[in-house]
Every structure is written in structure tokens, then in C-alpha cells.
Amino acid sequence: MNAPDRIRLRLYVAGPSPRSARTIDHVRRLCEGALAEACDLEIVDLYQQPGLAAEDGVVAAPTLLRLSPLPVRRVAGDLTDARRVLATLGLDAGGASPPQAAQQQQQQGTGGGDVA
Amino acid sequence: MNEPQAQPDAPPALPKAATGIEGFDAVTFGGLPAGRPSLVCGSAGCGKTLFATTFLVNGATRYGEPGVFMSFEERAEDLVANVASLGYDLDGLIAKGKIAIDHVRVERSEIEETGDYDLEGLFIRLGFAVDSIGAKRIVLDTIETLFSGFSDEAVLRAELRRLFGWIKDRGLTAIITGERGTGQLTRQGLEEYVSDCVVLLDNRVEDQITTRRLRVVKYRGSPHGTNEYPFLIDAEGISVLPVTSADLDYPVSEGVLPTGIDGLDAMLGAGGFYRGSGILVSGESGTGKTMVCASIVDAACARGERCLAFVFEESGEQIARNARSIGVDLARHVEAGLLRYEAARPSLYGLEMHLARMQRDIDRFAPDLVVVDPLSALRGPDAELQATVLRMADLLKGRGITALFTSLREDGGLGRDGDIGLSSLMDAWIKLLNVEANGERSRTLYVIKARGMSHSNQVREFMMSGSGLSLVDAYVGPAGVLTGTARAVQEAEEAAQDLRRRQENRRRQREAERRRRSLDRQIEELRADLEAVAEEEAILLDEDERREAALLSERRVLAVRRGGER
């Protein structure tokens, strides 16, 4: 698997607060569980890299970004609802890895065309 | 009019940050409260963003206070492009580290919310931008957009309160813009959080004419002008125009402004108009108002004075061309920078706006003479019109500028019904009247009034020719006042009569001479006769004497003979 196919997540938190810790905990659990291999997670402290936050258009803290595959998706909040987080990130296909999901979609698309 | 008076020097004066927006700093006695957030609100398109940008740019360029523009609506590139039309080089200022722009994109469809969050990201970005350039000013335009991006209003309100607290703590002078809402100043009730200074911008349409107005709704801890002031946005930027009150305490001038029209100067006791006075030139169309103005302007510019002309019916170039036909070259004054024409259709702005524009132009150009041609082109409700003209006259007098107004209304009135006395506001009034008689029209000129000086009360015929304007004494005689050809005919007639009279006189003189000479001759003859008679008389007398002597001697001889013979 080459890099673009991997899921790149970036989590912005604001300093070492209980909420930050809780959020990091939640996102780690997501990555380890459902997406174990296909996921790169980066955790950014807003205070440390405010310039990066501006580039990514982060307003709320904490915010989780799915940088790839595009388009960028973002989730604000401490990610308490894991199911909703996965749905937003487009990763809710019951543990299916995203490249497969994309292939499936493509196949469906072409197949539909054939039928028509 | 209830205008702000100069603030008495109260010791604990609120520190203020000048906006550099012409007029606004005057209305607020110094600008926005320094180190505090101010709210600028108004409906769409009324100039909030421009106001805020001007505040930042002026801060960076004039007051050495760098600023951060946090835009929630426009992208940085759009913002830069939008204000470039005002001559603001945001890119340059960004490169120099005087201004930072941060575009905060908030799109509800892109943001999913799960669980607990706050807007620390925004705070950190703002803090980062502020620290990166050492900003003293910030603009949040329009922060209400956050309400469309996040659903948890309670969190947002709490965060906003925290944000404004943070701004105060950091001592930043901030402008928060807000969209006008129904029943309150802003949609989300931002005025609840920003309570130090609230400025309301308004863009009102009356009679299909738009007027931008600004009002300082509240300004905690400071006096401020409470009226609605018109403001302008054009290529010169944004300017608020607090039109000064109509006080009658301006200094008067003894100086005289010659008109450059010989006959007219001679009609005025002082040899011209007083400087700083208001002069009305009234007359129907085609009576030569504009050319009278052109002549006066030409004379003033030739003396090196600066003239500013507001023209409502012709372009400056057209006037210059037309003036050439009377031998007046205005184009050279325009090129020399002494004369400027500001041409605009009366319907382009509302009255307030016209006045405001004039005030700004006058303050920038600093003219000695201002021409408004024609004043009667301004249209509006009568009451407003009168107030406008009054303030316009006051504006000019207060600055000691001579003003030349023209009016199409022959009676010197203004407005549709003519109830507005324009003439009484003016110090001098020249009336141009076309007299129609014997199948021709001729131009006549009266000086109806000229305050403070004696002036001719006679009508003059006023001629336009290739060599300029000139005044000719109109014929005033038993046949009435005659002008034009009738005057010429009458004058010829009088000349002929005069000639006849003189010839008759000479003839009679000659006759008297003749008679005198004939009498002289007669006297001469008589005298000769007299002499002849006298001579005759003398001869006769002589003969008598001799005869008597002879007789006597004869007698003696006889006596001797008789006595001797005896």
C-alpha cells in the first residue's frame, strides 16, 4: 500500500487539559481498533503549532481532521460518539479498509454503467 | 442642530485609538476606545468591512499600530483585491509585517460535532497572529458567521464572552462587525457582549437616492456626536462628514475679490465682492450665469487663487470649451492645478451626500473661491433642501471661502414651490435678466444687493463677445429703459438730434454775428456823420467870427473917416 491510500488523521488539542487527554484517548482507541493498519495519526498541540492550525482552518478545540483521502473532513469535540466519528470520517464500513471501500465504490459505479 | 461641542478637558480621559477615518475621529473626539472591542454593525453592503479595514490600514500606516484582520467571510485574496480600489496595498503591508490576515473558514457542512469542545483554536490563532506582528488592533469580520458553523449556541456565547474578555486583557483595540438583525442591532445580539462602543452604519434609500449614514449608538465613558452623519465611500476611501453647526460666528473679511468684469466692479462700491461672502447669480437659462462665473473664476485664477467648481449640469471640459468662446481660457488654470471641476449629476447622491462630498473636497483642495453651478439643480424635500443650502453657505463662510452660487430661479428662490428664500442667505445678489423687445432679446444685469457696500442700482446691458464680458450702460431716458438694438437706435436718434441741435445753434450764432457786425457798421456811419456835422459847425462858427471882426473894423474905419474929415 502506498502513502496516498493510507488514512491520515491529525488531531488538534489545546494543551494538556483533561479534555485533551480524553480526546487523545478516544482517537487512539479508534485507530487501534477499527483501522489498525491503515491509519496514521498525528497529534498536534495548538499552542505549539498555531501556524499549522491556521493553515488547516482549525477553530474549535479539539478538532480531528482527516487529511487524506480528500476531501478533508473535520470533527469538533472530544469524540465521545465513536460511531458518529467513524461515519464522518467515512470509515464506518464495519472495519473495511478504505482502499477496499474505494475500489468497491468504483466497481459499483462501472457496473451500474454496464447495466444501463 | 445638536452637534458635539468641544469636550471640556476632563482629567481621566478615556484613551482612544484614532481610526484615521476623516470625520469619525472628530465625532467621537479621538476615535474608538483604545484596548477595547467596539461593535460596528449594519445591514449588508453598508461598508462595515471597509470601515474595519480602513481602521487597520490607518493604524498600520499612520499610527504605528500593526493590526490583524480575522475574516470569517472573505478570503484574504478577495479582501486584498477589494480594498485595492481604495489605494490600500494590503499585500505590501502584510509583507512588511504590519498587517496579518487570517481567513477563518466556517462551514457547517464540513464540521461535525461530537461531544465537548471550545473555540480555543480561534483564540490560539488570533493570539498567534497578534504576537507574530505585535498587533495593537484587530478586526473580527464577521464573527457571527460562527453561529452558522457551530450548532452549540451556549458554547459559542460563552466563548464569545471569553473572546471579548481576552481582547480587553490583551489591550487590543478591536472592531467586531455584525450584521443588522431584526429588532436588535445584530443578529446574534453581539451588542450584549461588546458594550463599550457601538457604531451603526446605515444605507438608506429615499426617493431612489441612497445615502450612507453613520451613528454612534453608544460610547461608554465618552461624549460623542449623537446625530446620524453621512459618510462617503469612494476612491478616496471612507470619510464621515460631521456637518458643522450653523453658527454665525465666522470671521469676516474686509478683502475684496474683484470680479474681473470691469463694468461689474464699477457697479460695486468696494470694486468687487467681499471675500468670504456668498454671492448669488440668478437668471433663467441662457442669461449667461455660467459665463459670469467663468469670468470671475478666470480672474481669480489669474491672480493665483485656487478655485473649486461644483457643476451639476455640464462637465468641466464643456464649460472650459464654452468659456473659450468669450475669450476666457480656463483650461490653463485646470492644468496649473488652480482650478478643479467636480461634476456630478444632482441625482447621483442625496443632498446630504452632496454636501458631504463638497465638504471633503473643499477641505482637501483648500480653495479661495467655490462655485456651485447651479444650486437650483439640487432636488429634495424643501425642508431638507433649505437646511442643506444653509449648511453649505455656512460651511463656506466658516472657512472664509468666497462662494458663487447660481440659480435658475429668477426670484432667487429654491425648490419647487419657491418658499425657500435663498436670496436672504446670500450677501450679494446679481440678477441676470433677458429683456425681450422689438423681436430681440438682450441680456441685462442688476445688482440687487451687496451687503456692506454701496452699489449701483441701475440696470446694465451685459454683452458677451469674443473678448470677454462687458457691461454697457443701458439707455435710460424718457422713452424708458432700452437695450439691444433699441438702445442703439435710440442712441443714434439722440446723436442725430444732438447734431441737428448743434447745427441750429451754430447757424443762429452766425446770424447774431452778422447782425452785430451790421450794427457796428451803422454805428460807424453815424459816427462819421456826426463828425461831418461837427466840422461844418466849426466852419460856420469861424466864418461868423471873421465876419463880425470885419464889420467891427469897417465901422471903426468909417468912424475915423467921418471924425477926421470934420
Coordinates of C-alpha atoms in Angstrom, one line a residue, chain A residues 14 19 22 46-47 50-51 53-54 57-62 74-80 84-85 88, chain B residues 72 102-106 110-125 128 146 150:
Chain A
A14 CA -5.3 22.7 23.2
R19 CA -10.4 17.2 27.7
R22 CA -9.8 12.3 26.9
L46 CA -2.4 24.1 19.1
Y47 CA -0.2 26.1 21.5
P50 CA -0.6 27.8 15.9
G51 CA 0.6 28.5 12.4
A53 CA -3.8 25.4 12.9
A54 CA -4.4 28.5 10.7
G57 CA -8.5 26.2 9.4
V58 CA -9.0 24.9 12.9
V59 CA -11.3 26.9 15.0
A60 CA -12.6 24.6 17.7
A61 CA -10.6 22.6 20.1
P62 CA -10.3 19.7 20.0
R74 CA -13.2 17.6 10.3
V75 CA -14.8 16.7 13.6
A76 CA -15.0 19.1 16.5
G77 CA -15.4 17.9 20.1
D78 CA -14.0 15.3 22.3
L79 CA -15.1 12.4 20.1
T80 CA -17.3 10.7 22.6
R84 CA -20.5 9.2 14.6
V85 CA -16.8 10.0 14.3
T88 CA -18.0 11.5 9.5
Chain B
F72 CA -14.8 34.9 8.7
D102 CA -6.3 35.2 8.8
H103 CA -9.3 33.8 7.0
V104 CA -11.4 31.6 9.2
R105 CA -13.5 29.3 7.1
V106 CA -16.5 28.1 8.9
E110 CA -17.7 20.4 6.8
I111 CA -17.7 20.3 10.6
E112 CA -19.2 17.5 12.6
E113 CA -19.6 17.9 16.3
T114 CA -19.3 15.1 18.7
G115 CA -19.0 15.9 22.4
D116 CA -17.4 18.7 24.2
Y117 CA -15.4 21.5 22.5
D118 CA -14.5 25.1 22.8
L119 CA -13.0 27.7 20.4
E120 CA -9.5 27.6 21.8
G121 CA -8.3 27.1 18.2
L122 CA -9.6 30.5 17.3
F123 CA -8.0 32.1 20.4
I124 CA -4.7 30.5 19.6
R125 CA -4.8 31.5 16.0
F128 CA -0.5 33.7 17.2
L146 CA -19.5 31.2 13.7
F150 CA -21.4 25.5 15.0

